[in-house]
PDB file of C-alpha atoms in Angstrom:
ATOM      1  CA  MET W   1       0.000   0.000   0.000  1.00  0.00           C
ATOM      2  CA  ARG W   2       1.351   3.409  -0.967  1.00  0.00           C
ATOM      3  CA  GLN W   3       2.175   5.542   2.065  1.00  0.00           C
ATOM      4  CA  HIS W   4       1.566   9.261   1.671  1.00  0.00           C
ATOM      5  CA  VAL W   5       4.249  11.289   3.431  1.00  0.00           C
ATOM      6  CA  PRO W   6       3.919  15.074   3.874  1.00  0.00           C
ATOM      7  CA  CYS W   7       6.322  16.891   1.551  1.00  0.00           C
ATOM      8  CA  ARG W   8       8.540  19.603   2.993  1.00  0.00           C
ATOM      9  CA  THR W   9       9.099  22.011   0.135  1.00  0.00           C
ATOM     10  CA  GLY W  10      10.884  24.810   2.039  1.00  0.00           C
ATOM     11  CA  LEU W  11       8.196  27.302   0.970  1.00  0.00           C
ATOM     12  CA  GLU W  12       7.486  28.081   4.635  1.00  0.00           C
ATOM     13  CA  ARG W  13      10.421  30.525   4.490  1.00  0.00           C
ATOM     14  CA  PHE W  14       8.681  32.679   1.881  1.00  0.00           C
ATOM     15  CA  HIS W  15       5.862  34.996   2.918  1.00  0.00           C
ATOM     16  CA  PRO W  16       4.424  36.105  -0.451  1.00  0.00           C
ATOM     17  CA  LYS W  17       1.149  34.365  -1.151  1.00  0.00           C
ATOM     18  CA  ARG W  18       2.132  33.497  -4.690  1.00  0.00           C
ATOM     19  CA  HIS W  19       4.824  31.155  -3.409  1.00  0.00           C
ATOM     20  CA  ILE W  20       2.398  29.458  -1.020  1.00  0.00           C
ATOM     21  CA  LEU W  21      -0.261  29.058  -3.726  1.00  0.00           C
ATOM     22  CA  ALA W  22       2.272  27.679  -6.198  1.00  0.00           C
ATOM     23  CA  GLY W  23       3.543  25.171  -3.660  1.00  0.00           C
ATOM     24  CA  ALA W  24       0.019  24.050  -2.799  1.00  0.00           C
ATOM     25  CA  ALA W  25      -0.856  23.572  -6.466  1.00  0.00           C
ATOM     26  CA  LEU W  26       2.294  21.503  -7.017  1.00  0.00           C
ATOM     27  CA  LEU W  27       1.530  19.322  -3.985  1.00  0.00           C
ATOM     28  CA  ILE W  28      -2.069  18.691  -5.129  1.00  0.00           C
ATOM     29  CA  ALA W  29      -0.930  17.780  -8.663  1.00  0.00           C
ATOM     30  CA  THR W  30       1.710  15.385  -7.309  1.00  0.00           C
ATOM     31  CA  CYS W  31      -0.812  13.645  -5.055  1.00  0.00           C
ATOM     32  CA  LEU W  32      -3.305  13.257  -7.913  1.00  0.00           C
ATOM     33  CA  VAL W  33      -0.696  11.662 -10.176  1.00  0.00           C
ATOM     34  CA  SER W  34       0.440   9.334  -7.386  1.00  0.00           C
ATOM     35  CA  GLU W  35      -3.124   8.238  -6.621  1.00  0.00           C
ATOM     36  CA  GLY W  36      -3.806   7.561 -10.285  1.00  0.00           C
ATOM     37  CA  ARG W  37      -0.798   5.251 -10.560  1.00  0.00           C
ATOM     38  CA  SER W  38      -1.843   3.360  -7.450  1.00  0.00           C
ATOM     39  CA  GLN W  39      -5.346   2.720  -8.791  1.00  0.00           C
ATOM     40  CA  GLU W  40      -3.953   1.610 -12.160  1.00  0.00           C
ATOM     41  CA  THR W  41      -1.612  -0.857 -10.443  1.00  0.00           C
ATOM     42  CA  GLU W  42      -4.424  -2.386  -8.394  1.00  0.00           C
ATOM     43  CA  ALA W  43      -6.714  -2.666 -11.426  1.00  0.00           C
ATOM     44  CA  ASP W  44      -4.027  -4.467 -13.473  1.00  0.00           C
ATOM     45  CA  GLN W  45      -2.760  -6.710 -10.672  1.00  0.00           C
ATOM     46  CA  LYS W  46      -0.934  -9.768 -11.964  1.00  0.00           C
ATOM     47  CA  VAL W  47       1.047 -10.649  -8.811  1.00  0.00           C
ATOM     48  CA  TRP W  48      -0.424 -12.371  -5.766  1.00  0.00           C
ATOM     49  CA  ASN W  49       1.514 -12.770  -2.512  1.00  0.00           C
ATOM     50  CA  ALA W  50       1.138 -15.740  -0.160  1.00  0.00           C
ATOM     51  CA  GLY W  51       3.534 -16.914   2.533  1.00  0.00           C
ATOM     52  CA  ALA W  52       7.126 -16.288   1.479  1.00  0.00           C
ATOM     53  CA  TYR W  53       6.356 -16.328  -2.263  1.00  0.00           C
ATOM     54  CA  SER W  54       4.532 -14.424  -4.993  1.00  0.00           C
ATOM     55  CA  PHE W  55       2.636 -15.900  -7.941  1.00  0.00           C
ATOM     56  CA  SER W  56       2.172 -14.100 -11.244  1.00  0.00           C
ATOM     57  CA  ASP W  57       0.333 -14.583 -14.557  1.00  0.00           C
ATOM     58  CA  GLU W  58       2.467 -11.837 -16.136  1.00  0.00           C
ATOM     59  CA  LEU W  59       3.571 -14.053 -19.060  1.00  0.00           C
ATOM     60  CA  GLY W  60      -0.013 -14.211 -20.294  1.00  0.00           C
ATOM     61  CA  GLY W  61      -2.366 -16.844 -21.640  1.00  0.00           C
ATOM     62  CA  PHE W  62      -4.274 -17.356 -18.394  1.00  0.00           C
ATOM     63  CA  LYS W  63      -5.549 -15.456 -15.376  1.00  0.00           C
ATOM     64  CA  ILE W  64      -4.958 -15.970 -11.671  1.00  0.00           C
ATOM     65  CA  THR W  65      -8.154 -15.319  -9.723  1.00  0.00           C
ATOM     66  CA  GLY W  66      -6.845 -15.968  -6.219  1.00  0.00           C
ATOM     67  CA  VAL W  67      -3.966 -17.307  -4.120  1.00  0.00           C
ATOM     68  CA  SER W  68      -3.940 -18.425  -0.487  1.00  0.00           C
ATOM     69  CA  GLY W  69      -1.956 -20.546   1.944  1.00  0.00           C
ATOM     70  CA  THR W  70       1.583 -20.623   3.314  1.00  0.00           C
ATOM     71  CA  GLY W  71       2.978 -23.653   1.479  1.00  0.00           C
ATOM     72  CA  THR W  72       2.998 -26.145   4.342  1.00  0.00           C
ATOM     73  CA  ARG W  73       1.438 -29.603   4.273  1.00  0.00           C
ATOM     74  CA  GLU W  74      -1.361 -28.390   6.541  1.00  0.00           C
ATOM     75  CA  ASP W  75      -1.819 -25.089   4.681  1.00  0.00           C
ATOM     76  CA  PRO W  76      -0.724 -25.553   1.044  1.00  0.00           C
ATOM     77  CA  PHE W  77      -0.541 -22.804  -1.511  1.00  0.00           C
ATOM     78  CA  VAL W  78      -3.831 -22.787  -3.429  1.00  0.00           C
ATOM     79  CA  VAL W  79      -3.600 -21.046  -6.805  1.00  0.00           C
ATOM     80  CA  ARG W  80      -6.950 -20.507  -8.523  1.00  0.00           C
ATOM     81  CA  GLU W  81      -6.722 -19.914 -12.267  1.00  0.00           C
ATOM     82  CA  GLU W  82      -8.763 -19.541 -15.426  1.00  0.00           C
ATOM     83  CA  LEU W  83      -7.356 -21.003 -18.662  1.00  0.00           C
ATOM     84  CA  GLU W  84      -9.017 -19.718 -21.817  1.00  0.00           C
ATOM     85  CA  SER W  85      -7.260 -22.041 -24.281  1.00  0.00           C
ATOM     86  CA  ALA W  86      -5.724 -25.508 -24.441  1.00  0.00           C
ATOM     87  CA  THR W  87      -2.187 -24.198 -24.928  1.00  0.00           C
ATOM     88  CA  PRO W  88       0.722 -24.151 -22.447  1.00  0.00           C
ATOM     89  CA  VAL W  89       0.864 -21.248 -19.992  1.00  0.00           C
ATOM     90  CA  THR W  90       3.561 -20.305 -17.492  1.00  0.00           C
ATOM     91  CA  LEU W  91       3.151 -19.370 -13.834  1.00  0.00           C
ATOM     92  CA  THR W  92       5.993 -17.203 -12.475  1.00  0.00           C
ATOM     93  CA  ILE W  93       6.928 -17.848  -8.820  1.00  0.00           C
ATOM     94  CA  ARG W  94       9.248 -15.562  -6.834  1.00  0.00           C
ATOM     95  CA  THR W  95      10.498 -15.338  -3.276  1.00  0.00           C
ATOM     96  CA  ILE W  96       9.366 -12.234  -1.379  1.00  0.00           C
ATOM     97  CA  ARG W  97      11.232 -13.043   1.844  1.00  0.00           C
ATOM     98  CA  PRO W  98      14.835 -14.062   2.527  1.00  0.00           C
ATOM     99  CA  ILE W  99      15.837 -17.573   1.437  1.00  0.00           C
ATOM    100  CA  ARG W 100      16.793 -20.106   4.104  1.00  0.00           C
ATOM    101  CA  PRO W 101      16.675 -23.748   2.921  1.00  0.00           C
ATOM    102  CA  PHE W 102      14.672 -26.150   5.123  1.00  0.00           C
ATOM    103  CA  ASP W 103      13.763 -23.450   7.652  1.00  0.00           C
ATOM    104  CA  SER W 104      10.520 -24.343   9.458  1.00  0.00           C
ATOM    105  CA  SER W 105       9.708 -20.972  11.048  1.00  0.00           C
ATOM    106  CA  GLY W 106       7.374 -19.950   8.219  1.00  0.00           C
ATOM    107  CA  PHE W 107       9.109 -16.620   7.729  1.00  0.00           C
ATOM    108  CA  TYR W 108      11.704 -17.630   5.129  1.00  0.00           C
ATOM    109  CA  ALA W 109      11.483 -19.062   1.621  1.00  0.00           C
ATOM    110  CA  ASN W 110      12.678 -22.570   2.422  1.00  0.00           C
ATOM    111  CA  GLY W 111      12.388 -24.390  -0.926  1.00  0.00           C
ATOM    112  CA  ILE W 112       9.550 -26.699   0.202  1.00  0.00           C
ATOM    113  CA  MET W 113       6.178 -25.813  -1.302  1.00  0.00           C
ATOM    114  CA  PHE W 114       3.037 -27.911  -0.987  1.00  0.00           C
ATOM    115  CA  MET W 115       0.769 -26.680  -3.771  1.00  0.00           C
ATOM    116  CA  ARG W 116      -2.724 -27.115  -5.163  1.00  0.00           C
ATOM    117  CA  ILE W 117      -3.670 -25.710  -8.570  1.00  0.00           C
ATOM    118  CA  GLU W 118      -7.396 -25.197  -9.159  1.00  0.00           C
ATOM    119  CA  ALA W 119      -7.818 -24.622 -12.890  1.00  0.00           C
ATOM    120  CA  LEU W 120     -11.065 -23.527 -14.536  1.00  0.00           C
ATOM    121  CA  ASN W 121     -11.363 -24.955 -18.051  1.00  0.00           C
ATOM    122  CA  ASN W 122     -12.663 -22.022 -20.069  1.00  0.00           C
ATOM    123  CA  SER W 123     -11.065 -23.261 -23.306  1.00  0.00           C
ATOM    124  CA  GLY W 124     -14.261 -24.664 -24.824  1.00  0.00           C
ATOM    125  CA  GLN W 125     -12.627 -28.089 -25.199  1.00  0.00           C
ATOM    126  CA  ALA W 126     -12.358 -31.049 -22.847  1.00  0.00           C
ATOM    127  CA  TRP W 127      -8.967 -31.779 -21.276  1.00  0.00           C
ATOM    128  CA  VAL W 128      -7.931 -35.448 -21.249  1.00  0.00           C
ATOM    129  CA  GLU W 129      -4.469 -34.929 -19.704  1.00  0.00           C
ATOM    130  CA  PHE W 130      -2.703 -32.152 -17.829  1.00  0.00           C
ATOM    131  CA  GLU W 131       1.064 -31.696 -17.576  1.00  0.00           C
ATOM    132  CA  PHE W 132       3.244 -29.513 -15.341  1.00  0.00           C
ATOM    133  CA  GLU W 133       6.901 -28.720 -15.997  1.00  0.00           C
ATOM    134  CA  LEU W 134       9.361 -26.901 -13.722  1.00  0.00           C
ATOM    135  CA  GLN W 135      11.929 -24.480 -15.120  1.00  0.00           C
ATOM    136  CA  GLU W 136      14.683 -22.533 -13.352  1.00  0.00           C
ATOM    137  CA  GLN W 137      15.294 -20.531 -16.528  1.00  0.00           C
ATOM    138  CA  GLN W 138      12.277 -19.567 -18.595  1.00  0.00           C
ATOM    139  CA  GLY W 139      12.028 -21.789 -21.642  1.00  0.00           C
ATOM    140  CA  GLN W 140      14.712 -24.226 -20.417  1.00  0.00           C
ATOM    141  CA  ALA W 141      13.760 -27.537 -18.852  1.00  0.00           C
ATOM    142  CA  SER W 142      14.858 -28.112 -15.262  1.00  0.00           C
ATOM    143  CA  VAL W 143      17.463 -30.901 -15.009  1.00  0.00           C
ATOM    144  CA  PHE W 144      17.931 -33.496 -12.279  1.00  0.00           C
ATOM    145  CA  GLY W 145      20.956 -31.833 -10.721  1.00  0.00           C
ATOM    146  CA  ASP W 146      19.566 -28.318 -10.228  1.00  0.00           C
ATOM    147  CA  GLY W 147      17.664 -29.266  -7.051  1.00  0.00           C
ATOM    148  CA  LEU W 148      14.266 -28.131  -8.379  1.00  0.00           C
ATOM    149  CA  SER W 149      11.727 -30.930  -8.850  1.00  0.00           C
ATOM    150  CA  PHE W 150       8.392 -32.439  -7.994  1.00  0.00           C
ATOM    151  CA  ASP W 151       9.883 -33.990  -4.832  1.00  0.00           C
ATOM    152  CA  GLN W 152      12.320 -36.199  -6.752  1.00  0.00           C
ATOM    153  CA  ARG W 153      13.640 -37.831  -3.561  1.00  0.00           C
ATOM    154  CA  ARG W 154      10.354 -39.728  -3.102  1.00  0.00           C
ATOM    155  CA  THR W 155       9.014 -42.477  -5.331  1.00  0.00           C
ATOM    156  CA  ASP W 156       5.549 -42.846  -3.799  1.00  0.00           C
ATOM    157  CA  ASN W 157       2.469 -40.758  -4.575  1.00  0.00           C
ATOM    158  CA  VAL W 158       1.666 -39.501  -1.096  1.00  0.00           C
ATOM    159  CA  ASN W 159       1.846 -35.828  -2.148  1.00  0.00           C
ATOM    160  CA  ILE W 160       0.379 -36.143  -5.664  1.00  0.00           C
ATOM    161  CA  SER W 161      -3.361 -36.221  -6.329  1.00  0.00           C
ATOM    162  CA  SER W 162      -6.160 -34.848  -8.494  1.00  0.00           C
ATOM    163  CA  ASP W 163      -9.941 -34.833  -8.319  1.00  0.00           C
ATOM    164  CA  SER W 164     -10.160 -35.261 -12.116  1.00  0.00           C
ATOM    165  CA  PHE W 165      -7.394 -37.759 -12.995  1.00  0.00           C
ATOM    166  CA  VAL W 166      -6.617 -41.119 -11.396  1.00  0.00           C
ATOM    167  CA  GLN W 167      -3.062 -41.698 -12.625  1.00  0.00           C
ATOM    168  CA  TYR W 168       0.122 -39.688 -13.019  1.00  0.00           C
ATOM    169  CA  SER W 169       3.654 -40.036 -14.363  1.00  0.00           C
ATOM    170  CA  ARG W 170       6.823 -38.175 -13.376  1.00  0.00           C
ATOM    171  CA  ASP W 171      10.004 -37.526 -15.358  1.00  0.00           C
ATOM    172  CA  PHE W 172      13.148 -36.170 -13.711  1.00  0.00           C
ATOM    173  CA  GLU W 173      15.677 -36.362 -16.530  1.00  0.00           C
ATOM    174  CA  PRO W 174      16.305 -34.502 -18.791  1.00  0.00           C
ATOM    175  CA  TYR W 175      13.461 -32.364 -17.393  1.00  0.00           C
ATOM    176  CA  ASP W 176      11.117 -32.246 -14.389  1.00  0.00           C
ATOM    177  CA  ARG W 177       7.584 -33.033 -15.537  1.00  0.00           C
ATOM    178  CA  LEU W 178       4.434 -34.278 -13.839  1.00  0.00           C
ATOM    179  CA  ARG W 179       1.625 -35.528 -16.082  1.00  0.00           C
ATOM    180  CA  TYR W 180      -1.904 -36.368 -14.899  1.00  0.00           C
ATOM    181  CA  LEU W 181      -3.623 -39.147 -16.883  1.00  0.00           C
ATOM    182  CA  ASP W 182      -6.804 -41.198 -17.120  1.00  0.00           C
ATOM    183  CA  GLY W 183      -9.439 -38.556 -16.591  1.00  0.00           C
ATOM    184  CA  LYS W 184     -11.342 -35.680 -18.145  1.00  0.00           C
ATOM    185  CA  VAL W 185     -12.122 -32.027 -17.433  1.00  0.00           C
ATOM    186  CA  ASP W 186     -15.167 -30.742 -19.303  1.00  0.00           C
ATOM    187  CA  PRO W 187     -15.504 -27.107 -20.419  1.00  0.00           C
ATOM    188  CA  LEU W 188     -16.356 -24.763 -17.508  1.00  0.00           C
ATOM    189  CA  ALA W 189     -15.381 -27.455 -14.968  1.00  0.00           C
ATOM    190  CA  VAL W 190     -12.650 -26.908 -12.362  1.00  0.00           C
ATOM    191  CA  ALA W 191      -9.837 -29.439 -11.944  1.00  0.00           C
ATOM    192  CA  SER W 192      -7.688 -29.656  -8.821  1.00  0.00           C
ATOM    193  CA  PHE W 193      -4.035 -30.799  -8.874  1.00  0.00           C
ATOM    194  CA  SER W 194      -1.974 -31.288  -5.704  1.00  0.00           C
ATOM    195  CA  PHE W 195       1.792 -31.842  -5.556  1.00  0.00           C
ATOM    196  CA  LEU W 196       4.956 -30.927  -3.691  1.00  0.00           C
ATOM    197  CA  VAL W 197       7.643 -28.733  -5.236  1.00  0.00           C
ATOM    198  CA  THR W 198      11.096 -28.962  -3.658  1.00  0.00           C
ATOM    199  CA  ASP W 199      14.088 -26.778  -4.428  1.00  0.00           C
ATOM    200  CA  TYR W 200      17.148 -27.828  -2.435  1.00  0.00           C
ATOM    201  CA  THR W 201      19.211 -24.971  -3.848  1.00  0.00           C
ATOM    202  CA  PRO W 202      16.486 -22.298  -3.764  1.00  0.00           C
ATOM    203  CA  ARG W 203      16.443 -19.554  -6.352  1.00  0.00           C
ATOM    204  CA  TRP W 204      14.583 -16.271  -6.067  1.00  0.00           C
ATOM    205  CA  ARG W 205      12.524 -17.032  -9.199  1.00  0.00           C
ATOM    206  CA  PHE W 206      11.381 -20.118 -11.099  1.00  0.00           C
ATOM    207  CA  TYR W 207       8.575 -21.126 -13.456  1.00  0.00           C
ATOM    208  CA  LEU W 208       5.755 -23.680 -13.570  1.00  0.00           C
ATOM    209  CA  VAL W 209       4.579 -24.477 -17.117  1.00  0.00           C
ATOM    210  CA  GLN W 210       1.007 -25.830 -17.318  1.00  0.00           C
ATOM    211  CA  ASP W 211      -0.101 -27.728 -20.402  1.00  0.00           C
ATOM    212  CA  PRO W 212      -3.721 -28.957 -20.736  1.00  0.00           C
ATOM    213  CA  ARG W 213      -4.100 -31.696 -23.345  1.00  0.00           C
ATOM    214  CA  ILE W 214      -7.129 -32.192 -25.604  1.00  0.00           C
ATOM    215  CA  PRO W 215      -8.147 -35.307 -27.629  1.00  0.00           C
ATOM    216  CA  SER W 216      -5.949 -35.813 -30.680  1.00  0.00           C
ATOM    217  CA  SER W 217      -8.941 -36.425 -32.973  1.00  0.00           C
TER     218      SER W 217
END
């Protein structure tokens, strides 16, 4: 929130009214411009803060409608989205607090993020699969050794689920991908996807590519 601080212009030293009136007019104009920028920023909001991270739809192709949670198992990040086409879109995730790997205080970005994506299918076509891919560099697949993955140290499915798909597959090399299979998301339906993202060498920014799949024929 923008904090308005009184401006000290030094005009108090001048007694002529014209100097006082000029200073007042300048102050009013400055405040009006500042307020206009603030309203424009709020109207065009593309960044949502939750816990120690922010989530953004700034790369386009979809719209975030809400974010909540702190990223713990008991209180996962819940990102609510609307996808208007069946083409890949990219969620940008940044740290907004200092990074401290494995810290459990809740104040730091610790590289352990329990997440749930709730995606509204507004594409007009049914989705028959849904794939997520992690990237440390935009447009470059995450590799096994960079520490960023869908919890690559575990082989069970305890942290992976969906209300719309009954199976999943994971790939860790040469990229980190999680694909949900054997299900369907009709137009205007909402699909939920839960998973754990771990980053054992946390970076201040990374990307989550989301790719809804439609029938091939």
